[in-house]
XYZ file of C-alpha atoms in Angstrom:
570
model
C 177.883 -0.298 -109.547
C 175.385 -2.985 -107.732
C 171.491 -2.323 -109.470
C 169.127 -1.629 -106.699
C 166.041 -4.204 -107.784
C 163.042 -1.311 -107.309
C 160.804 -1.902 -104.267
C 157.340 -3.939 -105.384
C 153.812 -1.184 -104.518
C 152.229 -4.427 -104.227
C 149.833 -4.292 -101.200
C 150.719 -7.626 -99.091
C 148.118 -10.637 -97.451
C 147.380 -9.750 -94.325
C 146.366 -13.214 -93.397
C 143.702 -14.970 -90.881
C 145.592 -13.503 -88.176
C 145.025 -10.095 -88.893
C 141.201 -10.585 -90.378
C 140.942 -11.744 -86.443
C 142.402 -7.998 -85.068
C 140.475 -6.295 -87.311
C 137.059 -8.384 -86.714
C 137.618 -8.493 -82.692
C 137.986 -4.500 -83.355
C 134.215 -4.340 -85.322
C 132.393 -6.132 -82.678
C 133.704 -4.337 -80.010
C 132.148 -0.884 -81.766
C 128.962 -2.525 -81.830
C 129.121 -3.054 -78.252
C 130.542 0.192 -77.275
C 127.441 1.492 -79.900
C 125.189 -0.373 -78.250
C 126.152 0.213 -74.712
C 126.261 4.117 -75.386
C 122.660 3.355 -77.072
C 121.619 1.819 -73.710
C 122.396 4.590 -71.535
C 121.413 6.973 -73.407
C 117.849 5.558 -73.387
C 118.087 4.855 -70.088
C 118.934 8.923 -69.347
C 115.043 9.169 -69.048
C 114.110 7.234 -66.592
C 115.544 9.212 -64.708
C 112.178 11.641 -65.779
C 109.558 8.705 -66.475
C 108.561 5.907 -65.155
C 110.201 1.927 -66.567
C 107.436 0.469 -68.801
C 105.399 -2.152 -67.424
C 104.804 -0.184 -64.347
C 101.674 0.208 -62.465
C 100.826 2.394 -59.488
C 97.872 2.181 -57.682
C 95.547 -0.119 -60.787
C 96.687 2.761 -62.890
C 98.934 2.939 -65.925
C 101.835 5.500 -64.830
C 105.129 3.328 -67.903
C 106.846 5.742 -69.468
C 105.158 8.650 -67.698
C 105.964 11.839 -65.635
C 105.344 12.428 -62.434
C 103.071 14.965 -63.187
C 101.480 12.852 -65.962
C 100.482 10.319 -63.191
C 99.317 13.274 -61.015
C 97.655 14.600 -63.341
C 95.700 11.115 -64.284
C 94.995 10.827 -60.807
C 93.377 13.671 -60.609
C 91.801 13.166 -63.851
C 90.478 9.473 -62.450
C 89.553 11.116 -59.085
C 86.875 13.707 -61.276
C 84.040 11.085 -62.450
C 84.857 8.262 -60.358
C 82.894 6.266 -59.125
C 82.733 2.569 -58.537
C 80.331 -0.927 -59.080
C 79.676 -3.240 -56.087
C 78.318 -6.609 -58.120
C 76.545 -8.738 -55.216
C 74.912 -12.285 -54.905
C 71.956 -12.665 -56.730
C 72.839 -10.393 -60.136
C 72.657 -6.803 -58.194
C 74.123 -4.234 -58.805
C 75.269 -0.983 -56.318
C 77.598 2.175 -57.791
C 79.525 4.747 -55.181
C 80.752 8.119 -56.212
C 83.462 9.724 -55.630
C 81.599 13.070 -55.120
C 79.649 11.116 -52.640
C 82.812 9.341 -50.031
C 84.517 12.577 -50.375
C 87.434 11.311 -52.351
C 90.012 13.653 -53.458
C 93.703 13.153 -54.468
C 97.192 13.571 -51.619
C 100.296 13.626 -53.455
C 102.267 13.789 -50.187
C 106.065 12.874 -52.329
C 105.156 9.525 -52.377
C 105.528 9.191 -55.968
C 108.566 11.318 -55.841
C 110.235 8.389 -53.485
C 109.183 5.717 -55.828
C 111.235 7.384 -59.069
C 114.154 8.077 -57.051
C 114.914 4.994 -56.644
C 114.386 3.808 -59.842
C 118.070 2.632 -61.283
C 118.091 4.049 -64.967
C 120.378 1.303 -66.307
C 117.551 -0.851 -64.776
C 115.824 -0.500 -67.991
C 116.236 -2.708 -69.801
C 113.968 -5.421 -67.356
C 111.842 -3.675 -67.076
C 110.130 -3.879 -71.032
C 109.122 -7.927 -69.617
C 108.641 -7.278 -66.102
C 105.834 -5.307 -64.651
C 106.061 -3.571 -61.687
C 103.275 -3.193 -59.355
C 102.905 -0.114 -56.425
C 100.203 0.594 -54.480
C 100.648 3.950 -52.259
C 97.718 4.642 -50.104
C 98.372 8.271 -49.774
C 97.151 8.967 -53.744
C 93.462 9.419 -53.204
C 91.664 9.770 -49.587
C 88.335 10.115 -48.780
C 85.766 11.556 -46.000
C 85.905 7.738 -43.925
C 82.494 9.146 -42.324
C 80.999 9.288 -45.177
C 82.383 6.521 -47.035
C 81.056 4.396 -43.479
C 78.225 5.891 -44.628
C 77.795 5.557 -47.793
C 78.101 1.554 -47.341
C 76.343 0.857 -44.796
C 73.187 2.422 -46.871
C 74.478 -0.336 -49.211
C 71.391 -2.605 -50.456
C 73.218 -5.569 -49.873
C 72.089 -4.742 -45.743
C 69.041 -3.786 -45.479
C 67.057 -6.553 -43.225
C 64.148 -7.286 -45.869
C 66.047 -7.809 -48.472
C 68.780 -10.183 -47.348
C 68.531 -13.733 -46.911
C 70.327 -15.920 -43.925
C 72.161 -18.606 -44.519
C 70.939 -22.431 -43.368
C 72.859 -25.402 -42.946
C 72.578 -28.397 -44.445
C 70.082 -30.924 -42.862
C 67.965 -33.889 -42.868
C 65.379 -34.089 -44.715
C 62.258 -35.282 -44.172
C 61.254 -39.157 -43.856
C 59.699 -40.512 -47.503
C 58.355 -43.341 -47.779
C 59.956 -45.862 -49.653
C 62.929 -43.315 -50.020
C 63.748 -43.529 -47.002
C 66.834 -39.975 -45.064
C 68.266 -37.742 -48.330
C 70.603 -34.337 -47.652
C 69.425 -31.295 -47.732
C 72.366 -28.847 -49.545
C 73.111 -25.576 -46.904
C 71.564 -22.548 -48.495
C 73.911 -19.414 -48.639
C 71.699 -16.748 -48.426
C 73.081 -13.079 -48.953
C 74.085 -12.003 -45.623
C 77.463 -10.083 -46.193
C 79.594 -8.759 -43.159
C 79.513 -5.011 -43.227
C 83.539 -4.687 -41.984
C 84.272 -7.169 -45.023
C 82.727 -5.042 -47.295
C 83.895 -1.885 -46.193
C 87.630 -3.155 -46.346
C 86.639 -4.868 -49.463
C 85.580 -1.494 -50.838
C 87.754 0.935 -49.278
C 91.301 -1.414 -51.300
C 89.158 -1.227 -54.624
C 88.487 3.401 -53.850
C 92.149 3.253 -53.474
C 93.225 1.485 -55.704
C 90.651 2.880 -58.282
C 89.327 0.192 -59.303
C 85.706 0.686 -61.035
C 84.317 -2.628 -60.041
C 84.755 -5.159 -57.410
C 82.912 -7.731 -56.433
C 81.549 -9.128 -53.428
C 81.047 -12.815 -54.254
C 84.815 -12.979 -55.103
C 85.598 -10.994 -52.316
C 84.305 -13.508 -50.255
C 82.669 -10.827 -47.954
C 79.330 -13.079 -47.061
C 78.147 -14.666 -44.341
C 78.680 -18.932 -44.877
C 76.679 -21.895 -43.713
C 78.390 -23.838 -40.867
C 76.947 -26.902 -41.880
C 77.374 -28.497 -45.472
C 76.377 -31.436 -46.712
C 80.109 -32.723 -47.072
C 80.075 -32.476 -43.726
C 81.141 -36.463 -41.896
C 78.898 -36.078 -39.407
C 75.800 -34.927 -41.478
C 76.337 -37.790 -43.760
C 76.508 -40.416 -41.120
C 73.609 -39.130 -39.106
C 72.134 -39.670 -42.693
C 73.635 -43.956 -43.047
C 72.489 -44.270 -39.788
C 68.546 -43.365 -39.797
C 68.057 -45.056 -43.089
C 69.550 -48.387 -42.301
C 67.424 -48.012 -39.374
C 64.147 -47.382 -41.824
C 65.039 -49.299 -44.222
C 64.026 -52.458 -41.720
C 61.453 -54.513 -42.110
C 59.826 -57.186 -39.471
C 57.445 -59.542 -40.082
C 56.159 -60.852 -36.936
C 54.122 -64.217 -37.671
C 51.321 -64.986 -35.446
C 49.737 -68.245 -37.116
C 48.057 -66.762 -40.148
C 47.820 -63.203 -39.501
C 50.728 -61.046 -40.311
C 52.084 -57.243 -38.385
C 54.548 -55.587 -40.915
C 56.834 -53.376 -39.163
C 58.857 -51.015 -41.531
C 60.525 -47.386 -41.992
C 56.484 -45.699 -42.347
C 56.866 -46.408 -38.678
C 60.267 -47.240 -37.222
C 60.918 -43.182 -39.278
C 58.717 -42.505 -35.701
C 61.627 -44.122 -33.686
C 64.407 -41.936 -34.805
C 65.661 -38.720 -34.776
C 69.107 -37.310 -33.738
C 69.791 -36.282 -30.076
C 71.270 -33.917 -28.741
C 74.781 -35.029 -28.603
C 74.213 -35.490 -32.449
C 73.812 -39.086 -33.228
C 71.404 -40.769 -34.234
C 68.510 -42.602 -31.914
C 65.905 -44.992 -31.031
C 64.478 -44.242 -28.878
C 63.886 -47.707 -26.556
C 59.864 -46.241 -25.423
C 58.469 -46.133 -28.982
C 59.996 -49.975 -29.179
C 58.331 -50.725 -25.704
C 54.961 -49.236 -26.209
C 54.862 -50.929 -30.092
C 55.483 -54.635 -28.390
C 53.111 -54.004 -26.102
C 50.838 -52.449 -28.342
C 51.429 -56.355 -30.399
C 51.109 -58.060 -26.322
C 47.839 -56.144 -26.347
C 46.053 -57.331 -29.946
C 47.576 -60.788 -29.560
C 48.129 -62.371 -26.039
C 45.590 -64.258 -24.841
C 45.881 -65.455 -21.667
C 43.399 -62.998 -20.060
C 40.821 -62.457 -22.813
C 38.042 -64.965 -22.655
C 37.322 -68.087 -24.670
C 34.323 -69.770 -26.814
C 33.731 -72.647 -26.540
C 31.609 -75.528 -28.250
C 30.778 -77.279 -25.521
C 30.351 -81.318 -25.688
C 26.742 -80.461 -25.074
C 25.392 -78.534 -27.894
C 26.050 -75.045 -25.860
C 28.753 -72.371 -26.943
C 30.428 -71.348 -23.904
C 32.483 -67.991 -22.911
C 34.993 -68.985 -20.850
C 36.314 -65.960 -18.435
C 39.557 -66.158 -15.680
C 42.715 -68.363 -15.430
C 45.807 -68.601 -16.666
C 46.124 -70.292 -20.093
C 46.759 -68.073 -23.572
C 48.744 -66.450 -25.087
C 51.221 -64.050 -23.262
C 54.107 -62.086 -24.817
C 58.107 -61.425 -22.689
C 57.235 -57.631 -24.087
C 60.569 -56.951 -22.303
C 62.908 -59.417 -24.109
C 61.188 -59.013 -27.070
C 61.622 -54.648 -26.895
C 65.064 -55.577 -26.075
C 65.428 -57.942 -29.253
C 63.152 -55.854 -32.133
C 65.613 -52.857 -31.577
C 68.965 -54.851 -31.973
C 67.829 -56.136 -35.215
C 66.572 -52.208 -36.057
C 70.057 -51.570 -35.036
C 71.153 -54.045 -37.213
C 69.524 -53.272 -40.732
C 68.715 -56.795 -40.667
C 64.977 -57.181 -42.262
C 63.813 -60.063 -41.827
C 60.471 -62.653 -40.067
C 59.918 -63.148 -36.581
C 58.208 -64.661 -34.002
C 58.091 -63.041 -30.872
C 59.385 -63.863 -27.447
C 56.552 -65.431 -24.712
C 57.080 -66.021 -21.797
C 53.139 -67.984 -22.107
C 52.489 -69.997 -25.361
C 49.408 -71.696 -26.131
C 48.075 -74.787 -28.812
C 46.862 -72.498 -31.091
C 46.392 -68.588 -32.330
C 43.488 -66.272 -32.405
C 40.639 -65.791 -29.653
C 40.025 -69.950 -29.387
C 43.338 -70.740 -28.291
C 43.066 -74.305 -27.660
C 43.494 -75.973 -30.231
C 42.060 -79.360 -30.419
C 43.488 -81.325 -27.715
C 42.520 -80.186 -24.510
C 40.308 -80.906 -21.496
C 36.717 -79.832 -20.719
C 34.754 -79.777 -17.391
C 31.594 -78.864 -16.475
C 31.753 -78.092 -13.576
C 27.942 -77.713 -13.411
C 27.097 -81.803 -15.136
C 30.311 -82.388 -12.658
C 31.888 -84.380 -15.661
C 34.806 -83.976 -18.393
C 35.924 -84.516 -21.903
C 39.173 -85.547 -22.786
C 39.583 -84.729 -26.757
C 43.275 -85.381 -27.597
C 43.896 -84.671 -32.335
C 40.078 -83.012 -32.407
C 38.844 -86.905 -30.948
C 37.605 -88.044 -27.693
C 40.145 -90.459 -25.855
C 37.673 -90.527 -22.206
C 34.727 -89.274 -20.816
C 34.168 -89.403 -17.081
C 31.811 -87.952 -14.167
C 34.242 -86.574 -11.194
C 33.196 -84.809 -7.575
C 34.929 -81.017 -7.582
C 35.642 -78.843 -4.806
C 33.868 -77.956 -1.942
C 31.017 -75.569 -3.029
C 29.256 -75.332 0.771
C 32.568 -74.787 2.215
C 33.464 -72.243 -0.660
C 36.280 -74.832 -2.090
C 34.662 -74.585 -5.449
C 36.362 -75.212 -8.201
C 37.337 -72.209 -9.775
C 36.234 -71.747 -13.364
C 38.575 -70.374 -16.368
C 41.359 -71.733 -18.854
C 44.570 -73.362 -17.656
C 47.124 -75.457 -18.116
C 48.489 -78.436 -17.503
C 51.071 -78.353 -15.650
C 52.837 -81.315 -14.413
C 52.273 -85.479 -14.308
C 53.859 -87.319 -11.387
C 52.679 -90.312 -10.271
C 52.333 -92.023 -6.249
C 52.265 -87.884 -5.268
C 51.345 -86.830 -1.439
C 48.580 -84.895 -1.182
C 48.771 -82.391 1.694
C 46.582 -80.125 3.512
C 46.000 -78.273 7.205
C 44.108 -81.421 8.351
C 45.309 -84.358 5.826
C 48.232 -86.149 3.783
C 46.813 -88.721 1.135
C 48.761 -90.332 -0.751
C 47.762 -90.352 -4.534
C 48.655 -92.281 -7.909
C 48.023 -90.090 -10.432
C 48.649 -86.627 -9.783
C 48.260 -83.409 -12.566
C 47.766 -80.148 -11.525
C 46.582 -77.348 -13.328
C 45.343 -74.598 -11.835
C 48.201 -74.210 -8.211
C 47.666 -76.349 -6.699
C 44.845 -77.823 -7.945
C 44.497 -80.854 -10.522
C 43.068 -83.908 -11.565
C 43.643 -87.180 -9.663
C 42.614 -90.315 -8.416
C 40.102 -90.508 -5.178
C 40.006 -94.284 -4.227
C 38.193 -93.201 -1.106
C 35.184 -92.318 -3.549
C 32.344 -94.945 -4.008
C 29.907 -92.240 -6.045
C 31.585 -89.385 -8.888
C 29.022 -87.250 -10.274
C 25.521 -85.631 -9.648
C 25.592 -82.958 -6.788
C 28.566 -84.510 -4.655
C 30.482 -81.225 -4.988
C 27.685 -79.123 -3.036
C 27.910 -80.571 0.517
C 31.164 -83.510 0.448
C 33.588 -82.034 -2.602
C 37.192 -81.548 -3.111
C 39.424 -78.587 -1.367
C 39.055 -77.368 -5.425
C 40.379 -80.466 -6.931
C 39.057 -82.549 -9.314
C 38.143 -86.206 -7.972
C 38.323 -88.004 -10.769
C 37.475 -92.590 -10.681
C 40.767 -94.332 -10.753
C 40.907 -96.058 -13.529
C 39.895 -92.540 -15.598
C 42.641 -91.068 -13.959
C 45.381 -93.251 -15.091
C 43.783 -93.372 -18.519
C 43.667 -89.236 -18.604
C 47.396 -89.762 -17.224
C 48.798 -91.923 -19.530
C 47.233 -89.928 -22.635
C 47.682 -85.955 -21.625
C 50.736 -84.586 -21.756
C 51.925 -81.167 -19.811
C 50.659 -77.776 -21.000
C 47.418 -78.773 -22.237
C 44.358 -76.580 -21.851
C 42.224 -77.951 -19.153
C 39.001 -75.338 -19.478
C 36.842 -75.016 -16.389
C 33.374 -73.482 -16.941
C 29.336 -73.474 -15.673
C 26.708 -74.303 -17.615
C 23.669 -74.237 -16.217
C 20.885 -76.604 -17.809
C 22.850 -79.786 -17.198
C 22.931 -79.935 -13.830
C 22.507 -83.992 -13.295
C 21.638 -86.028 -9.655
C 23.098 -89.109 -11.405
C 26.186 -90.514 -9.971
C 28.655 -93.261 -10.664
C 31.164 -94.916 -9.678
C 33.001 -95.579 -12.607
C 31.525 -97.826 -14.279
C 28.022 -97.573 -13.960
C 25.701 -94.733 -13.182
C 23.060 -94.641 -10.177
C 20.701 -92.241 -10.237
C 20.345 -90.272 -6.085
C 17.906 -88.447 -4.357
C 16.624 -85.161 -5.281
C 13.517 -83.674 -7.256
C 12.685 -83.794 -11.716
C 13.406 -79.932 -13.391
C 10.679 -78.705 -14.100
C 11.533 -78.076 -18.057
C 13.939 -80.588 -19.392
C 18.172 -78.702 -21.526
C 17.441 -78.366 -24.994
C 20.300 -81.735 -25.630
C 18.756 -84.959 -25.942
C 20.231 -87.795 -23.574
C 23.048 -89.987 -24.292
C 23.341 -93.644 -25.282
C 26.819 -94.354 -23.708
C 28.015 -94.807 -20.439
C 28.577 -91.837 -18.466
C 32.228 -93.474 -17.777
C 34.287 -94.595 -20.457
C 37.464 -94.423 -21.161
C 39.537 -95.537 -24.295
C 42.743 -96.836 -25.458
C 42.533 -95.065 -29.012
C 40.850 -92.297 -30.442
C 36.784 -93.105 -30.784
C 36.259 -91.072 -34.372
C 34.133 -89.281 -32.134
C 34.498 -85.842 -33.641
C 35.945 -82.827 -31.695
C 33.120 -80.830 -29.901
C 32.832 -77.587 -32.376
C 31.626 -80.842 -34.959
C 28.822 -82.773 -33.741
C 28.721 -82.639 -29.796
C 27.558 -85.457 -27.504
C 24.285 -85.306 -25.441
C 23.879 -85.160 -22.656
C 21.843 -87.295 -19.753
C 18.081 -86.090 -18.883
C 18.902 -83.138 -15.655
C 17.103 -83.479 -12.536
C 16.923 -80.374 -10.152
C 19.100 -81.174 -7.207
C 17.826 -80.232 -3.909
C 19.706 -77.498 -1.999
C 20.649 -80.000 0.772
C 21.693 -83.275 -0.674
C 22.933 -85.542 1.575
C 26.685 -86.893 0.016
C 26.407 -90.378 -1.390
C 28.284 -92.490 1.453
C 26.416 -94.343 3.712
C 29.440 -93.743 5.941
C 30.988 -90.196 4.771
C 33.175 -91.566 8.045
C 35.320 -93.903 6.278
C 36.332 -91.656 3.042
C 38.625 -89.583 4.458
C 40.449 -88.193 1.667
C 41.395 -84.366 0.378
C 37.759 -83.941 -1.172
C 36.060 -85.027 2.161
C 36.070 -82.191 4.834
C 34.379 -83.643 8.875
C 33.706 -80.426 9.911
C 31.933 -77.693 9.592
C 34.673 -75.234 10.780
C 36.517 -73.188 9.592
C 37.516 -72.835 5.717
C 40.594 -75.102 4.643
C 43.594 -74.923 2.333
C 43.623 -76.984 -0.319
C 45.292 -80.097 -1.794
C 49.098 -80.023 -1.905
C 52.134 -81.800 -3.116
C 54.880 -83.578 -0.594
């Protein structure tokens, strides 16, 4: 009989595969347990709200509907809200002031019903916020009245907002932007809306500043138009224009220009053209000399005041005003000589300089000074006094020079070799038809207004005098004389002797002397030459020529009829 081996009771190893089966079963069990636990914990959220649930600003986490309602009711009881206003002011509104009470219309219950308990885990780190307007209510009329009586609405406590503006001009500094002022005027509707929302959320504090309820300035400091305006005004007023009038200076700067500028209705900076024009007019009034009297220290040792005439500085006011306005607008400072219509030899009251012709109509004698030195002095014959053609006194300017001109008038056409006008058609010229000059010839046999010169003297003057030279014509009582000359020598004419002699001494040189080079004789402002002895002329002095009919030049009239016109040039 075959012997059977007994079975061993030793357990066999399960190996790796066996362990995997057992391990997988354990994980499944753990997962199952965790799932059952999650579901079990989630069952509570059928009755309470998820974690991190906020309802109308109240923490409703894990609270039931009843607990939420009690919390709402408790919040209403003794509720008040603090209103923070601009300027650190605060005010308080109580719930009882506005008839505040709880209202439950099923909204809380609906929120809970909509919760999915299986998603409770998501809310351990996730907040949900609900705003239910029906949890509380208040009396709207009471609310409006309480809010309207807040101190922030009292007019005596309100400061209006102010727009940013441009400052006044400060000397040496110019203009700058003055920042806007916020003020504290609240918008009533915005305030009501902000507080109503805060009350509904049971908030105990609300900031009007944060709620953006205040009226704002319309223009702030960063406004591009305002910045451009200030920049333009400063460009204008930073200009410095220094006007030069000889050794005199007139400085125009922002202190004056600031009075001419502003902001127009179109919002742009402007420069007043009328103010610029007025300023230039003021300069002209101060420095123009064309119509102002001039004092001349005559060659007779006596000063004389010369009025009338056209000589002197005359500003071109229109052109200068335009130029000045452009300079100011450019913002470029500079030194400047103004635009002139007419210029003179020098600045100042006596603007004729030291090169001029001195014409003594009383003495019928002229002096020509060049650079302060005497070049020529000679007798002449001026306009016929008896005919009303007297040569006008005044300060003039030599207009031009012309050789071989033809002088013409109503009843004559006379050629001259040297023509030098200085006052319209009145001028210096040679008078070959005359044999005598000076004395009192002009009283009855003078010219039509021109200054008749001995031919040699006219030639010397023509060759030495440039155009625009001042011609100073004046009358000087006490320098009358009966002495005439033919251009080289003196001849006494009939007349009476003056009862008194002039204060100056008799000269030693001949009365009509020309020099080709400037002598060392000083200018008239230093040592004045002496004058001849004076005799009182006869009021009915006869012409110096023995036969006046032979003198038919432009300075002689053969009729006693109507007044003749002055000479002209053809």
